[in-house]
PDB file of N, CA and C in Angstrom:
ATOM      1  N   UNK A   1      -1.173 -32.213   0.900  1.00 60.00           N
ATOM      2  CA  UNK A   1      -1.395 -30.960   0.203  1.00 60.00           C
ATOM      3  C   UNK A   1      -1.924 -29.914   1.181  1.00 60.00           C
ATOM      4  N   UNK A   2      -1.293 -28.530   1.346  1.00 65.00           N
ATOM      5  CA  UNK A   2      -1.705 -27.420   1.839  1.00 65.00           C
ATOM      6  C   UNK A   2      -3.024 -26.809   1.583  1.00 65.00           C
ATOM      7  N   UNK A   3      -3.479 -26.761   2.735  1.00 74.00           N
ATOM      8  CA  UNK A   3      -5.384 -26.228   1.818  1.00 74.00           C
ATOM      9  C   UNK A   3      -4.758 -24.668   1.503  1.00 74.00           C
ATOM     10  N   UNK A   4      -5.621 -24.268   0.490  1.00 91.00           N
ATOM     11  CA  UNK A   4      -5.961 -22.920   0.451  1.00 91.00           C
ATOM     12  C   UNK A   4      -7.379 -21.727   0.595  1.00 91.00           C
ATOM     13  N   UNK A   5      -6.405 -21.463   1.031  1.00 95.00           N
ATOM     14  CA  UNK A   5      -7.712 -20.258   1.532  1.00 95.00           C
ATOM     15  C   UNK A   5      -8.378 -19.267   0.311  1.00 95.00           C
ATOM     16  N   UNK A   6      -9.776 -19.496   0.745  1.00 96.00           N
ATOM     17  CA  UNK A   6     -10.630 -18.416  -0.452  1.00 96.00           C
ATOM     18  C   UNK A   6     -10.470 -17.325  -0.274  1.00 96.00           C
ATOM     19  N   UNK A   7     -10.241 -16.802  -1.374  1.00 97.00           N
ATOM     20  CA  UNK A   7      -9.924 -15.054  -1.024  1.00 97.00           C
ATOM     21  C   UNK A   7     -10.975 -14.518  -1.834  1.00 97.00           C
ATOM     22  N   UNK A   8     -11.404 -13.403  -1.127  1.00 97.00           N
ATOM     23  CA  UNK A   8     -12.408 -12.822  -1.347  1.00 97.00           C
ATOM     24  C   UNK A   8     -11.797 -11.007  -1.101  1.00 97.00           C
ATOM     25  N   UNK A   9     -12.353 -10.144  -1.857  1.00 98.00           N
ATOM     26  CA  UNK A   9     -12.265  -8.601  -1.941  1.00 98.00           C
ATOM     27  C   UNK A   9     -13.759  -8.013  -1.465  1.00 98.00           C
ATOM     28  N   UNK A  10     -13.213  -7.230  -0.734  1.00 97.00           N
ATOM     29  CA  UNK A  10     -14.259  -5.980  -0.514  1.00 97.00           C
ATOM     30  C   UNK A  10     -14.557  -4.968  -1.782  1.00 97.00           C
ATOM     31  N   UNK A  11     -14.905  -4.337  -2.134  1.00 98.00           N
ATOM     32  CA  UNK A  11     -15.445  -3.532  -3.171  1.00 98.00           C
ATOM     33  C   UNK A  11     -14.644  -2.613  -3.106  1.00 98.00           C
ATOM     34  N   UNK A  12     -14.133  -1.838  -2.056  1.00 97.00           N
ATOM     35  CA  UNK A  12     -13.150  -1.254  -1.797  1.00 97.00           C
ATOM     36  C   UNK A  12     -11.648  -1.707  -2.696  1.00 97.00           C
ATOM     37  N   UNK A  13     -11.439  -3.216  -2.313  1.00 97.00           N
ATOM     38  CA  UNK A  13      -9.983  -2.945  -2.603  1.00 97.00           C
ATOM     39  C   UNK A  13      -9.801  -3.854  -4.079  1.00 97.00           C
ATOM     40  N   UNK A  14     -11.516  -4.154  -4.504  1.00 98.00           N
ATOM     41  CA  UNK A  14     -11.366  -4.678  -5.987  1.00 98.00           C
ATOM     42  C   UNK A  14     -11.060  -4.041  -6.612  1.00 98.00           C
ATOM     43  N   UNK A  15     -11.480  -2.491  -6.456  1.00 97.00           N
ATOM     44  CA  UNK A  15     -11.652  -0.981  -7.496  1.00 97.00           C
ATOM     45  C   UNK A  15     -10.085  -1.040  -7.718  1.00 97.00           C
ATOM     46  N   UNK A  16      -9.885  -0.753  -6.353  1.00 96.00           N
ATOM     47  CA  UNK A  16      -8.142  -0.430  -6.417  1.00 96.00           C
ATOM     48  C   UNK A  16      -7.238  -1.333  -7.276  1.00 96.00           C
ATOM     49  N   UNK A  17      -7.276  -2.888  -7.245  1.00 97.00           N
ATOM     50  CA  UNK A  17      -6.954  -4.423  -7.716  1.00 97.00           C
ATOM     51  C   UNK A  17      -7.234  -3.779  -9.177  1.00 97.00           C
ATOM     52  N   UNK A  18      -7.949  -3.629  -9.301  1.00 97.00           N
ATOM     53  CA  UNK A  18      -8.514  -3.663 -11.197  1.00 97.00           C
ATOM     54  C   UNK A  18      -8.192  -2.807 -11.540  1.00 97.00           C
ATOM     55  N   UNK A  19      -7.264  -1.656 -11.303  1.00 96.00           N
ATOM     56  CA  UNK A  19      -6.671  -0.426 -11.740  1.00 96.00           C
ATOM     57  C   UNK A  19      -4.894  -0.780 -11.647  1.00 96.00           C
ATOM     58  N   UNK A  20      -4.663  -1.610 -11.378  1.00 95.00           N
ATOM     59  CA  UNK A  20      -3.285  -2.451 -11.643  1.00 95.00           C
ATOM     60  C   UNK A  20      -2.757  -2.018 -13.247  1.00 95.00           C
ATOM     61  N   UNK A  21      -2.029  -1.857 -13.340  1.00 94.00           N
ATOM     62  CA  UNK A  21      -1.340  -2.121 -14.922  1.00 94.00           C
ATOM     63  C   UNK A  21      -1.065  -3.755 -14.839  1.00 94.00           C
ATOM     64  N   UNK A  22      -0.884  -4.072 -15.918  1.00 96.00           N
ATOM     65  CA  UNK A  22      -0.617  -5.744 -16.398  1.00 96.00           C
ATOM     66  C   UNK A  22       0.389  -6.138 -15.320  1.00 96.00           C
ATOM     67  N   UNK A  23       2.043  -5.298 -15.154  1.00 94.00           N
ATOM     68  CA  UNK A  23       2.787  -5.953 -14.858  1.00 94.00           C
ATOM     69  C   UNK A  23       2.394  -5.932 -13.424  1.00 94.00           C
ATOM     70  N   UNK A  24       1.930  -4.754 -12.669  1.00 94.00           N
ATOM     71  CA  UNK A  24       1.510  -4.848 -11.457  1.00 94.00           C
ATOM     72  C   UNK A  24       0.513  -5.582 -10.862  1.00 94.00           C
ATOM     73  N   UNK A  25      -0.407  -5.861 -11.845  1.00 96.00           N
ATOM     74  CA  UNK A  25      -1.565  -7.180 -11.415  1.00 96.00           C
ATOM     75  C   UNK A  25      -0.859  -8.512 -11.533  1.00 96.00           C
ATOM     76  N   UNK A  26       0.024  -8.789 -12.574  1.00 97.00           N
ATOM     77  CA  UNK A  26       0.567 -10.092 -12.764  1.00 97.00           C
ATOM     78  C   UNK A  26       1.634 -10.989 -10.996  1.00 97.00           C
ATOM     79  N   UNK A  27       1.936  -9.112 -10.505  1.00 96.00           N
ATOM     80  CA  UNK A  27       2.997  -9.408  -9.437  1.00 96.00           C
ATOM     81  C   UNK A  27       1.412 -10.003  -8.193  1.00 96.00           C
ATOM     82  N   UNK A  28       1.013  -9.137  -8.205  1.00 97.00           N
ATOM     83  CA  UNK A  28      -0.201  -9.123  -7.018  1.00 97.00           C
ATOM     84  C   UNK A  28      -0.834 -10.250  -7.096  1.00 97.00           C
ATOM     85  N   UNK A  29      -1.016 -10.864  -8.023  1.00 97.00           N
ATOM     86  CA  UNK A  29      -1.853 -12.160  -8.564  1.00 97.00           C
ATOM     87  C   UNK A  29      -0.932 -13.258  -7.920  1.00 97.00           C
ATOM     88  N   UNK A  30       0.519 -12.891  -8.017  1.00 96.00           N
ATOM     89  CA  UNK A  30       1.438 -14.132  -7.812  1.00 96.00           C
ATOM     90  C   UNK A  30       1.347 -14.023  -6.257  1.00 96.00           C
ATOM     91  N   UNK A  31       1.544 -12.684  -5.886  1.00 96.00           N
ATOM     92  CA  UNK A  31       1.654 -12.380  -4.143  1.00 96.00           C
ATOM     93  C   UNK A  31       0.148 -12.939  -3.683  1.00 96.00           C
ATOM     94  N   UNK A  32      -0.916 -12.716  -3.938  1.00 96.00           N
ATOM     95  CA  UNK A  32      -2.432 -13.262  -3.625  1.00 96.00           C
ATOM     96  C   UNK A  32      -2.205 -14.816  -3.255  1.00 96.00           C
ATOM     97  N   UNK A  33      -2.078 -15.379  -4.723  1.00 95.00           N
ATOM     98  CA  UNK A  33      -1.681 -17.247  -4.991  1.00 95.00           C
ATOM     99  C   UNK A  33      -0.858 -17.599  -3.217  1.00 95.00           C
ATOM    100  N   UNK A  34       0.370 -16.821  -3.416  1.00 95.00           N
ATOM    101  CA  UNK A  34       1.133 -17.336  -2.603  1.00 95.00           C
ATOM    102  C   UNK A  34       0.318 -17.233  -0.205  1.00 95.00           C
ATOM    103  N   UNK A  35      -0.133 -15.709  -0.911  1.00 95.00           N
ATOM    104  CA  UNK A  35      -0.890 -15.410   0.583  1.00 95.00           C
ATOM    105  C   UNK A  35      -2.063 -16.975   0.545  1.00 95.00           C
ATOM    106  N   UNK A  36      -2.625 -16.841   0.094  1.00 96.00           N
ATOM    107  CA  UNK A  36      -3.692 -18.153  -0.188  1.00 96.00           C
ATOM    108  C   UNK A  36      -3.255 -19.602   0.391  1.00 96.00           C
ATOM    109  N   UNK A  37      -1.896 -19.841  -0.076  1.00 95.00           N
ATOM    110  CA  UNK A  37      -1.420 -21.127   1.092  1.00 95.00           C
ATOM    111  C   UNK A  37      -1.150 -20.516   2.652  1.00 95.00           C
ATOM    112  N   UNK A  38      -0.181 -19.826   2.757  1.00 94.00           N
ATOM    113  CA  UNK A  38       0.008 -19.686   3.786  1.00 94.00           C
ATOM    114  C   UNK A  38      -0.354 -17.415   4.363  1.00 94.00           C
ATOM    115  N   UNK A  39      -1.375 -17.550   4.964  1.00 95.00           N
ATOM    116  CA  UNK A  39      -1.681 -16.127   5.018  1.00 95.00           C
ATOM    117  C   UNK A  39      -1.377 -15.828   6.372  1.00 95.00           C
ATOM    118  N   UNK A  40      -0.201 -16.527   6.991  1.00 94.00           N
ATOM    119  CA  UNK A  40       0.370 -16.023   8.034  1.00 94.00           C
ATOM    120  C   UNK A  40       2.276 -16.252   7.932  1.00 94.00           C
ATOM    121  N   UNK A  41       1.884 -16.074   6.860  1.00 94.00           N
ATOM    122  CA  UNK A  41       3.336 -15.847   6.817  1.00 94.00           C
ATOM    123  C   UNK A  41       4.456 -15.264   7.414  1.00 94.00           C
ATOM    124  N   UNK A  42       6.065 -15.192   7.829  1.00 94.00           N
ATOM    125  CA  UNK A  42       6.110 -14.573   8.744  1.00 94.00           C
ATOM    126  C   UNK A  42       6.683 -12.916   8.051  1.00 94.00           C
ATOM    127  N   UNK A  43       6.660 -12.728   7.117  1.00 95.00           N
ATOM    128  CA  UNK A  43       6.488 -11.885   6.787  1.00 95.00           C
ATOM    129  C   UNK A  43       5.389 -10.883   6.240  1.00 95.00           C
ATOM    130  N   UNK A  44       4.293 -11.415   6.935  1.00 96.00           N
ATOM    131  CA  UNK A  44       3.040 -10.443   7.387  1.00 96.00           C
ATOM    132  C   UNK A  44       2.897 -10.150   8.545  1.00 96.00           C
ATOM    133  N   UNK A  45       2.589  -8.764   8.968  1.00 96.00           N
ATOM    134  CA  UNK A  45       2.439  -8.598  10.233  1.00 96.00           C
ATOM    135  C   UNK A  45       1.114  -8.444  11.108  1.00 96.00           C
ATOM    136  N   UNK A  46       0.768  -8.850  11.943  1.00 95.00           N
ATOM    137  CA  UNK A  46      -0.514  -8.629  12.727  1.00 95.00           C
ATOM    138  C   UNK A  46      -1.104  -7.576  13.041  1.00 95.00           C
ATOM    139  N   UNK A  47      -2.056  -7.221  12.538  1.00 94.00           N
ATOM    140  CA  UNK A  47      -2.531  -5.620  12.440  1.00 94.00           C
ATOM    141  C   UNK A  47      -3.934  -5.361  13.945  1.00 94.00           C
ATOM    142  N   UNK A  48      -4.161  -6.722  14.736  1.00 87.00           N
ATOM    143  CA  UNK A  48      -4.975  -6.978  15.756  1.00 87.00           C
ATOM    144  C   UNK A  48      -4.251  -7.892  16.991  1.00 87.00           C
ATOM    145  N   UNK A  49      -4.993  -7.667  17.802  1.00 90.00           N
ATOM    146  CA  UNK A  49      -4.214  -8.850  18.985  1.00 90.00           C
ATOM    147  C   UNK A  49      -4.723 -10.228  18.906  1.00 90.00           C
ATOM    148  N   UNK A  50      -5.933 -10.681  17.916  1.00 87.00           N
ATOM    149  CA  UNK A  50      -5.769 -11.923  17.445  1.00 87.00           C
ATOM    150  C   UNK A  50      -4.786 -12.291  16.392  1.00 87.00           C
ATOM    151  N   UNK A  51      -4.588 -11.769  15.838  1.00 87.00           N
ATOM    152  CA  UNK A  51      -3.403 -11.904  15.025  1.00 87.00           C
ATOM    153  C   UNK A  51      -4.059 -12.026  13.338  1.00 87.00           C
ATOM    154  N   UNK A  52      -5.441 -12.195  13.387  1.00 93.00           N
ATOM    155  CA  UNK A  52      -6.110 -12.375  11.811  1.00 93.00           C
ATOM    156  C   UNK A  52      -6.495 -11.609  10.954  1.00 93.00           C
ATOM    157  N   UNK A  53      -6.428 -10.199  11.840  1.00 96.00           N
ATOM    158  CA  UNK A  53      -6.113  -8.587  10.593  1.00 96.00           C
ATOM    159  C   UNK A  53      -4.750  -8.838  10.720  1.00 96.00           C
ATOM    160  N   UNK A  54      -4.500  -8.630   9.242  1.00 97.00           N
ATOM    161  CA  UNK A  54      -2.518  -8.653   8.672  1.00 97.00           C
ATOM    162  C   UNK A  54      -2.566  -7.993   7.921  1.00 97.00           C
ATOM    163  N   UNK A  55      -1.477  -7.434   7.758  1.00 97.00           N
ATOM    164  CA  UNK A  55      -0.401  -6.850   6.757  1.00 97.00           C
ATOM    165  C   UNK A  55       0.519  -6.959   5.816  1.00 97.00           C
ATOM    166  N   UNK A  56       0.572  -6.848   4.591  1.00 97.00           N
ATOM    167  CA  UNK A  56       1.944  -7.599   4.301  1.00 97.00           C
ATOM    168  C   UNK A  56       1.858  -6.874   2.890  1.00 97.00           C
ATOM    169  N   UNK A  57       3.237  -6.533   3.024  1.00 96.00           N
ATOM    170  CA  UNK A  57       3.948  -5.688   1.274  1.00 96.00           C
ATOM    171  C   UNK A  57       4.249  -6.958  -0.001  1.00 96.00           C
ATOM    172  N   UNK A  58       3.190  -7.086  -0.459  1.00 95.00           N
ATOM    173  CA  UNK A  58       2.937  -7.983  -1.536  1.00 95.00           C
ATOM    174  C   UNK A  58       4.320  -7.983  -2.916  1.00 95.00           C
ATOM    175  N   UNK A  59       4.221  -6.638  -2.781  1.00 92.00           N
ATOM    176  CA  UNK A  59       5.368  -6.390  -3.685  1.00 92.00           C
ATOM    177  C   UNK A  59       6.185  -4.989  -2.961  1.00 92.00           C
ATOM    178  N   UNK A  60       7.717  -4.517  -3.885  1.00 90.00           N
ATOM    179  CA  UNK A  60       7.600  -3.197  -3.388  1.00 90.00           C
ATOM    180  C   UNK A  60       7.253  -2.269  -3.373  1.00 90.00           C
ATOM    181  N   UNK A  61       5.827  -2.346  -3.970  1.00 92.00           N
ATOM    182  CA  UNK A  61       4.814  -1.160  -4.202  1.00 92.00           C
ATOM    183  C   UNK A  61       3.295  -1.228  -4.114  1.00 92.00           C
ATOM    184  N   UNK A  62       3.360  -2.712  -3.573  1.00 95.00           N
ATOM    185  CA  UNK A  62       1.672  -3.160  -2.710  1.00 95.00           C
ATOM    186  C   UNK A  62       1.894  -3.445  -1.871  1.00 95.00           C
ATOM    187  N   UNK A  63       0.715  -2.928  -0.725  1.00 97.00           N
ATOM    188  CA  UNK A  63       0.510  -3.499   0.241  1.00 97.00           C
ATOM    189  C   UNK A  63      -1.136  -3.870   0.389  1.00 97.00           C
ATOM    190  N   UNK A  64      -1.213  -4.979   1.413  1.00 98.00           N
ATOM    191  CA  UNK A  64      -2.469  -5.424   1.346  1.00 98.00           C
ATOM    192  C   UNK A  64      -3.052  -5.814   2.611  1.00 98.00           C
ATOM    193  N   UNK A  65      -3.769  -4.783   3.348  1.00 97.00           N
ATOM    194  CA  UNK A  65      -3.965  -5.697   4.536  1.00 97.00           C
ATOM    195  C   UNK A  65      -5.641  -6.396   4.325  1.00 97.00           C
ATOM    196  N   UNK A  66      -5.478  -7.599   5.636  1.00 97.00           N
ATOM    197  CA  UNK A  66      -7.020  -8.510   5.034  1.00 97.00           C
ATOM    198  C   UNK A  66      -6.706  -8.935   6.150  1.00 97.00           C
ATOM    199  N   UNK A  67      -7.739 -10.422   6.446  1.00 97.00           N
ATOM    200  CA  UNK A  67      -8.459 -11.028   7.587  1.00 97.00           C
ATOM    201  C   UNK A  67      -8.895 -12.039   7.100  1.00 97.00           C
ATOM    202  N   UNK A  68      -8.190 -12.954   7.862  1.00 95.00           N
ATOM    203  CA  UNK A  68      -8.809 -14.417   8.012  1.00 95.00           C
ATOM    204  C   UNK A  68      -9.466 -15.342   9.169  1.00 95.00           C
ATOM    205  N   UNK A  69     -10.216 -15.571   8.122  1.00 93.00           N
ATOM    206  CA  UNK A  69     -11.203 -16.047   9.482  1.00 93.00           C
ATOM    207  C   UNK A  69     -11.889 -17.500   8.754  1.00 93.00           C
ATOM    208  N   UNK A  70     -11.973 -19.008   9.001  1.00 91.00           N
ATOM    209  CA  UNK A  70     -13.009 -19.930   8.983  1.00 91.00           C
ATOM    210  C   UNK A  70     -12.353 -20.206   7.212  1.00 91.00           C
ATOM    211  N   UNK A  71     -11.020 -20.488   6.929  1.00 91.00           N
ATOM    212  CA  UNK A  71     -10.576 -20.735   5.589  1.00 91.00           C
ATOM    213  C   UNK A  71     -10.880 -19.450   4.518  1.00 91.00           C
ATOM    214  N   UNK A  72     -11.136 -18.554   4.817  1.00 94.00           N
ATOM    215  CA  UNK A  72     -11.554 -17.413   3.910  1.00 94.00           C
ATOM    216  C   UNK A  72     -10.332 -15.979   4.311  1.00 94.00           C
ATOM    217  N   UNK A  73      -9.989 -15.784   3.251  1.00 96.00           N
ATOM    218  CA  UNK A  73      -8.969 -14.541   3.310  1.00 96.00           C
ATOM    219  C   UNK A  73      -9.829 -13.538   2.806  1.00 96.00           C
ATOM    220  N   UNK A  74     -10.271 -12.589   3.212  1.00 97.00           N
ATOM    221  CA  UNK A  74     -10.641 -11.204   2.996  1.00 97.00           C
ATOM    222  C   UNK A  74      -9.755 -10.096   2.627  1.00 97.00           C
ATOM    223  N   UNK A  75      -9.529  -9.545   1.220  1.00 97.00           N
ATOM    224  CA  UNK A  75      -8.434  -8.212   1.394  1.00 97.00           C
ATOM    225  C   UNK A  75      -9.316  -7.548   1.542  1.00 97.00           C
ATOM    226  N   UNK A  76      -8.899  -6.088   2.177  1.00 96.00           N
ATOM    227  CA  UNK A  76      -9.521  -5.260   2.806  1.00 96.00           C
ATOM    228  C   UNK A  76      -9.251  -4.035   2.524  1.00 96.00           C
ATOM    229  N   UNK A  77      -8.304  -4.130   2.104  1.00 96.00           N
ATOM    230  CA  UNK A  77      -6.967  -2.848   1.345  1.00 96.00           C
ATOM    231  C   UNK A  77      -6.199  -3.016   0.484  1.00 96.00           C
ATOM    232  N   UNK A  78      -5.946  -2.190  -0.089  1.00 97.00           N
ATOM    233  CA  UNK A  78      -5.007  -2.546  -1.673  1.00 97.00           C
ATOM    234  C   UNK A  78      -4.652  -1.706  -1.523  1.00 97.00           C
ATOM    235  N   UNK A  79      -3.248  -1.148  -1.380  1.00 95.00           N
ATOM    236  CA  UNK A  79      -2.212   0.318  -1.486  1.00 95.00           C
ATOM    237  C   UNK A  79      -1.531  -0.150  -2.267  1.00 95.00           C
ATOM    238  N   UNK A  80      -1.057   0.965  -3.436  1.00 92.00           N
ATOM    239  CA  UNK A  80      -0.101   1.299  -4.033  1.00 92.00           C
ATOM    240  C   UNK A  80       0.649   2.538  -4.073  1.00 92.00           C
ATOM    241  N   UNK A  81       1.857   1.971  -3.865  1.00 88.00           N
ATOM    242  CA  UNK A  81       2.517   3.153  -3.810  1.00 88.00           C
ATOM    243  C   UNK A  81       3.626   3.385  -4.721  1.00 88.00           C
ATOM    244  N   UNK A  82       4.210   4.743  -5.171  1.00 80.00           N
ATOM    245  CA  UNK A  82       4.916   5.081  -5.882  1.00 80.00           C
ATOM    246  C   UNK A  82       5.871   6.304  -6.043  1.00 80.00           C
ATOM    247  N   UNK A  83       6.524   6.231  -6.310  1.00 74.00           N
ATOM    248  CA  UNK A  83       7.719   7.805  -6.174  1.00 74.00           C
ATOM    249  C   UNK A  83       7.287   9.021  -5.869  1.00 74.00           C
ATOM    250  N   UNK A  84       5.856   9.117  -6.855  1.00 75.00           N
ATOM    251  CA  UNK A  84       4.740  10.515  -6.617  1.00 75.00           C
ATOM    252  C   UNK A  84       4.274  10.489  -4.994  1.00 75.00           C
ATOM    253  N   UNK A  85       4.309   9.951  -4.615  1.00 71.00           N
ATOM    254  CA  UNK A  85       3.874   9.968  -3.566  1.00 71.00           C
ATOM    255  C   UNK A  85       4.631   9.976  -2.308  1.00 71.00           C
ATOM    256  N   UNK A  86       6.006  10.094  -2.729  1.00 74.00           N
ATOM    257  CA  UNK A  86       6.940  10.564  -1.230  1.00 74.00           C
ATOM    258  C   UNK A  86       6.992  12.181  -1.113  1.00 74.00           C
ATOM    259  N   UNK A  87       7.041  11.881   0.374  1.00 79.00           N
ATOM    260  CA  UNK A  87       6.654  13.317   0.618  1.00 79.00           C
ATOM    261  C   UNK A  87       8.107  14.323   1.499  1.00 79.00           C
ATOM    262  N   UNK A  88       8.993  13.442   1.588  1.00 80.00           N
ATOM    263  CA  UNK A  88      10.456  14.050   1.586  1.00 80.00           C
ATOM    264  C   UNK A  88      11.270  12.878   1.340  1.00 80.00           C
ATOM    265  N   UNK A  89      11.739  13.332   0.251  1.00 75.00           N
ATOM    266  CA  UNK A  89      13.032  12.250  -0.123  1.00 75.00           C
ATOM    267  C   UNK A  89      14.430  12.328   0.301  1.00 75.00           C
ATOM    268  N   UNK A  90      15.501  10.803   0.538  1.00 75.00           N
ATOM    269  CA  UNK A  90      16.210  11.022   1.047  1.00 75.00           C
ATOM    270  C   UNK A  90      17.145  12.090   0.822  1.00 75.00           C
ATOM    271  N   UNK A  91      17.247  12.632  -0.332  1.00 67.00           N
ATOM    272  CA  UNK A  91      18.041  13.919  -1.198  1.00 67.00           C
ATOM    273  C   UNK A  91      17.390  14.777  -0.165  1.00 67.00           C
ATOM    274  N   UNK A  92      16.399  14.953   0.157  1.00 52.00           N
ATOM    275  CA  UNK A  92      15.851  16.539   0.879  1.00 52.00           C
ATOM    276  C   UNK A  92      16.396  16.820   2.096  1.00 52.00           C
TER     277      UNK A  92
END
């Protein structure tokens, strides 16, 4: 069996986490679960030259970067993003 890693939130990116709508917490919850076995996935990217600040688009409208260190996953960031928020679209 794969250990998993404790994940833990900063205060920062709980606020953000708990302002989810249902379907968007339900996705993030599944993307979390899954970061938790493996939080080097290779579709996270290394946000340090140790490689244990990462990155990774949880869904197509989260991203989450965090840090692992000693079996413990730290998120650190919670972005969401959404249509309102492009700032030239491909039409422009």
């Amino acid at each position: 069996m794969t250990p998993t890693y404790q994940i833990y939130f900063t205060e920062q990116a709980a606020v953000r986490r708990d302002r989810l709508d249902d379907q968007q917490r339900a996705a993030f919850d599944k993307g979390i679960s899954l970061l938790a076995r493996d939080p080097f996935t290779e579709l996270s990217r290394p946000m340090s030259s140790t490689g244990d600040d990462r990155t990774i688009r949880l869904t197509q409208n989260i991203l989450v970067e965090y840090s692992v260190s000693m079996g413990r996953l730290l998120i650190f960031i919670v972005e969401v993003f959404n249509d309102k928020d492009i700032f030239v679209t491909d039409e422009s």
